[in-house]
Amino acid sequence: MSTIAGARPRRARSRAARTARAGWLLSLPSITVMVLLTLAPLVSVVIGAISADGWERLQQLIEAPGFTQTLRNTAVWVVVGTVGSLLVGLAGALALQHPTVRLTGLWRSVLLIPWITPTVVAATAWKWFYSRDYGLLNALLLEVGVVDEPVSWLTNTSIALYAVVAVHVWATFSFVMLMTSAGLAAIPAELYEAARMDGAGALRSFLSITLPSIRDILFIVTLIVTVWTLNSFLPVWIMTKGGPAGATNIVPVQLYQYFQLGDRTAIYVLAAFQLAFSVAIAALYVRQTRKEDAA
Amino acid sequence: MSTTTATSARRVGARSSRALGGVVAHVTLLALAAFGLLPVVVMVLTSFKPADQIFRIPATFLPENPTLDNYVRVFTDSSMPAALTNSVVAGLLVTVITLMLGGTAGYAIARMRFPGSGAVAVGLLLGQLLPVTVLLLPVFQIVVALDLIDTIPGVALTHLTIVLPLVTWMATTTFRGVPIELEEAAMIDGCHRLRAVWSVVLPVAAASIAALAIFAFIQSWNEFVFASVITRSLDAKTAPVALTDFAGQFEVDWGSTTAAATVIFLPLTIAFLLLQRYFVRGMSAGAVKG
Amino acid sequence: MRRRHAVIGAVAVAAALTLTSCGSGGDDAAGSGDVTIEWWVPNWDEEESRDLIAQFEEEHPGVTIKTVVTQWETMANQIRVALDSGDVPDVITELTSRIPNYARQDQLADVTDWYDDAMPRDDFYEAAVETASFDGVVYGVPMRWDAGSMIYNVDLFEQAGLEGPPATWDELIEAAQAMQELGVYGYGWPYGDPGNSRVRWLNAYYTHGGTFTEEADGSVTIDPAASLAAIEMITEGFEEGWVTPSSLEATNTDLQNLFMNGQLGFYFDGAYAVTPIKEAGVNVGTAMWPGPDGPGTVSADGFSYIVPAGAENLDVVKEFVQFLALPEHQALMTDTFPARYSAAEDERFSDELLQPFLEQHGEHSSNRPAYPGWEELIPTIHSALQSVALGDQTAEEANEAILEHAGQILRTS
């Protein structure tokens, strides 16, 4: 940022004040909208959760059978879902950048399709795909001879969760790819040229040019994908409803069940729970960017 | 002598590693395309099957007697055509508002170091972290209070909840990534800040801004939960909600559902194909010179 | 200057948003004495509703009925949000078993007195009216009531040398084993769907004489023996191989498809399935679903008319609901069966294949419990059934889990 060395003359001070005011004015519409829409629910969640009823309900929830399983599943869901989405999206973005790839527009449009398909339909299509009796996946595997018997993708307690996570990765990797792609496009080609002149190989260029340039966008994309994954209930809801035997039950799915039942206290408690995690992750991110700004 | 061979050797080496990279890149893209398209292909093929063939055992990939009946039904006897229009209008409305509000706020936070900008940014993000399930009732009550139930602006308003903070954040990141020297150079030349932003900064950040626009549109396009309670009639019903119209209590008309789903994603894909030029690589190449 | 323009522009857009709203068209009275009633109708009832509305409006000049069409997938959320927010219509057609959820939060109007001479209560299936009640007060007027019975493949039965459909549970197992020998599965269960799973458990529980006992301290207990017997009854056959393993991911529709593909000898379903199955070319037969010694008990469900607590013009609404509840109108509207004995005599339900259904939900059905915490038991019961079917737990262990959780959360109020 530009700085004026030495003492600031009065003109510069009032200019700074004007800039500050302008900054606030420009942000005000956004803030107003978001405050109106989210402050009240945020407050009611927090109040509802820390009230006496809230503590009691929290106790009930923790003691209910299957709670540990739900927590464990949620952890797996968030980690595998986020990392999977990032890796796949990044791979796609990098592949698109390669100079030998023509028709990048076509590739990009095709790879956007998972994201454009409404979740409700996509989850249903995947459910069929995974179906023990009608599923194409089993039909293919049986045909090729990889397996002898149809696999119970959605009803085997050990693999059901991963089967559904794959659907979540499928639905979100396009976003990662899109954002990273935009970031990659902003890297001037000359930097790579210069590196090549200096004898750097592909890996070295990647590590010292590509990654640092997209670090900012990667951070925020990671944050967004993590929060999405944490809040995502539709794929599980449509494909397994939390089964079999609770193997795919995750916190957001439980939350939605309570919503349908109208159980307000449980909603507040569970939402506060989820929120705490999201806030922790967001805090990490904010601290990271603050550190960079200072540097 | 030796230098030339060394250089040419390096060039050959470079070329073969480039070729290898190319192969890897293409294999990756093909694998991703297969992964991405497989369920979609299942969906599209199902849309051409008559109702009694859809759950045939063993599963058939291709329809035996392909039929257009499902599509005819979707276009003539369903809420889909109206719903598609509603989705497009709502999506555009959300995109425009988000870019304007989020873009300006993002710029302000990135460039104008005003006290509390950090708090504002974090505050915006906080709202984003709440699950939709919790926001549903309060936001619904706001829409009722504004008398926007069953209207497209009402739907657009609810979508802002899930789109605005993220776009603001990403806009902040984008603007931070544009070197400040560009605007300063323009302003020294006598431009007001707004003109400087318009003619210098935006073109450089065009790829990212286009990405944000696409993000906002698709998020609105796909959104189901809010739309399902805000919309009640064809006045405002959006496509994902209309999709569930084919589901009855006991049976689901899968032929029509998959046909409608195909009608949803295909035109959109084509539209994006045409908008690809905003992603041309190296657009910013000329920006940082001198 | 420019900055301010940008800001004003942004604010203007926000204002424009509010101003361009075309309101949802409230129910303004056209003039004094004119009444508008808003009715939320499900899309499968919409066509029939139009004739009835026209008739009612003709007989009651000054009254206009405005409809909002709901869909199966989204109606629960819409109704829940509307009732929570207070922005409510006057009449809603809603699933009967969901009524207690709203009644518990005082969101519905008391319609107990509406069962008068014009609409006698004893003509309605008592289980239906009870399911539409909460704490002794009736909150809905049932218009549709159905459960399920056995649907079987006549050809497969003949092939297996069976004389007819099974009438007791032992005969059912024999039939299933006979199917197994033919190379298909006997039957299946919809354990891919939590709601359906609980219904199957509830049916088996009632069939074994289970009841819900309200204790003095406000808790509600489940009969452990009946519950265990229920679990055992509906999880046997997986290991032995006469129940299809697809049950674990199947919804009822999946079972129907399996049946239509000739992969199941018989299964439990509602009467609505008979016609599509016939059209698929299967030689279909129907019978009551058996219990240990005879017909089993089923828990039924259906739809009712409910009136939100904030509705106006209650006297007109009452007339309208009673009009809709007339036997001939119920017979017209229902997609399955009506909720009144007199309506069930309509010619529409005279098909021989439909008789077992009528008998089973007329004579051998029970209402659904509505205790707080009952809905929360769904995942526990679902999980228990799945784990026993998978062989991960014994029936006793699963029963323990259900009893424990029920003990924690089932309350009388």
mmCIF file of C-alpha atoms in Angstrom, chain A residues 22 25-26 29 57 63 65 131-134 155 157 241 243-246 256 258-264, chain C residues 3 7 10 77 80-81 84 105 194 245-246 248-249 254 257-258 375-376 379 383 386-387 390 392 405 408:
data_model
loop_
_atom_site.group_PDB
_atom_site.id
_atom_site.type_symbol
_atom_site.label_atom_id
_atom_site.label_comp_id
_atom_site.label_asym_id
_atom_site.label_seq_id
_atom_site.Cartn_x
_atom_site.Cartn_y
_atom_site.Cartn_z
ATOM 1 C CA ALA A 22 -16.210 6.036 1.739
ATOM 2 C CA LEU A 25 -20.482 3.642 2.827
ATOM 3 C CA LEU A 26 -19.557 1.187 0.157
ATOM 4 C CA PRO A 29 -25.429 -2.131 1.785
ATOM 5 C CA ARG A 57 -31.085 -30.960 25.558
ATOM 6 C CA GLU A 63 -26.309 -39.523 25.807
ATOM 7 C CA PRO A 65 -27.203 -43.929 21.363
ATOM 8 C CA SER A 131 -28.201 -49.431 -6.443
ATOM 9 C CA ARG A 132 -27.589 -53.037 -5.641
ATOM 10 C CA ASP A 133 -30.158 -54.310 -8.154
ATOM 11 C CA TYR A 134 -30.555 -51.630 -10.800
ATOM 12 C CA THR A 155 -26.001 -50.531 2.596
ATOM 13 C CA THR A 157 -21.831 -50.017 6.857
ATOM 14 C CA LYS A 241 -31.248 -40.814 5.206
ATOM 15 C CA GLY A 243 -28.483 -45.288 7.368
ATOM 16 C CA PRO A 244 -27.593 -48.072 7.215
ATOM 17 C CA ALA A 245 -27.708 -48.382 10.964
ATOM 18 C CA GLY A 246 -26.498 -44.822 11.373
ATOM 19 C CA TYR A 256 -32.610 -31.274 9.377
ATOM 20 C CA TYR A 258 -35.074 -31.893 14.094
ATOM 21 C CA PHE A 259 -36.238 -29.078 11.867
ATOM 22 C CA GLN A 260 -38.873 -31.312 10.328
ATOM 23 C CA LEU A 261 -40.010 -32.312 13.807
ATOM 24 C CA GLY A 262 -40.168 -28.733 14.986
ATOM 25 C CA ASP A 263 -37.871 -29.447 17.907
ATOM 26 C CA ARG A 264 -36.596 -25.908 18.476
ATOM 27 C CA ARG C 3 -18.563 7.288 -4.790
ATOM 28 C CA VAL C 7 -23.716 4.186 -2.966
ATOM 29 C CA ALA C 10 -26.830 0.436 -4.475
ATOM 30 C CA ASN C 77 -41.621 -27.805 5.114
ATOM 31 C CA ARG C 80 -44.214 -26.149 9.165
ATOM 32 C CA VAL C 81 -42.782 -22.752 8.235
ATOM 33 C CA ASP C 84 -44.357 -21.311 12.817
ATOM 34 C CA GLN C 105 -47.335 -26.277 19.742
ATOM 35 C CA PRO C 194 -36.562 -44.771 8.049
ATOM 36 C CA PRO C 245 -30.865 -58.337 0.836
ATOM 37 C CA SER C 246 -31.847 -55.319 -1.224
ATOM 38 C CA LEU C 248 -31.516 -52.612 3.309
ATOM 39 C CA GLU C 249 -31.466 -49.933 0.670
ATOM 40 C CA ASP C 254 -38.054 -50.306 -4.894
ATOM 41 C CA ASN C 257 -40.320 -52.581 -8.794
ATOM 42 C CA LEU C 258 -38.687 -55.794 -7.682
ATOM 43 C CA GLU C 375 -40.555 -39.033 15.944
ATOM 44 C CA GLU C 376 -37.108 -39.067 17.450
ATOM 45 C CA PRO C 379 -33.635 -43.351 13.520
ATOM 46 C CA SER C 383 -30.935 -48.443 12.887
ATOM 47 C CA GLN C 386 -30.911 -52.613 9.817
ATOM 48 C CA SER C 387 -28.234 -53.838 12.185
ATOM 49 C CA LEU C 390 -27.132 -57.153 8.629
ATOM 50 C CA ASP C 392 -24.360 -56.841 13.339
ATOM 51 C CA HIS C 405 -33.840 -44.625 23.986
ATOM 52 C CA GLN C 408 -35.215 -41.507 27.714
#
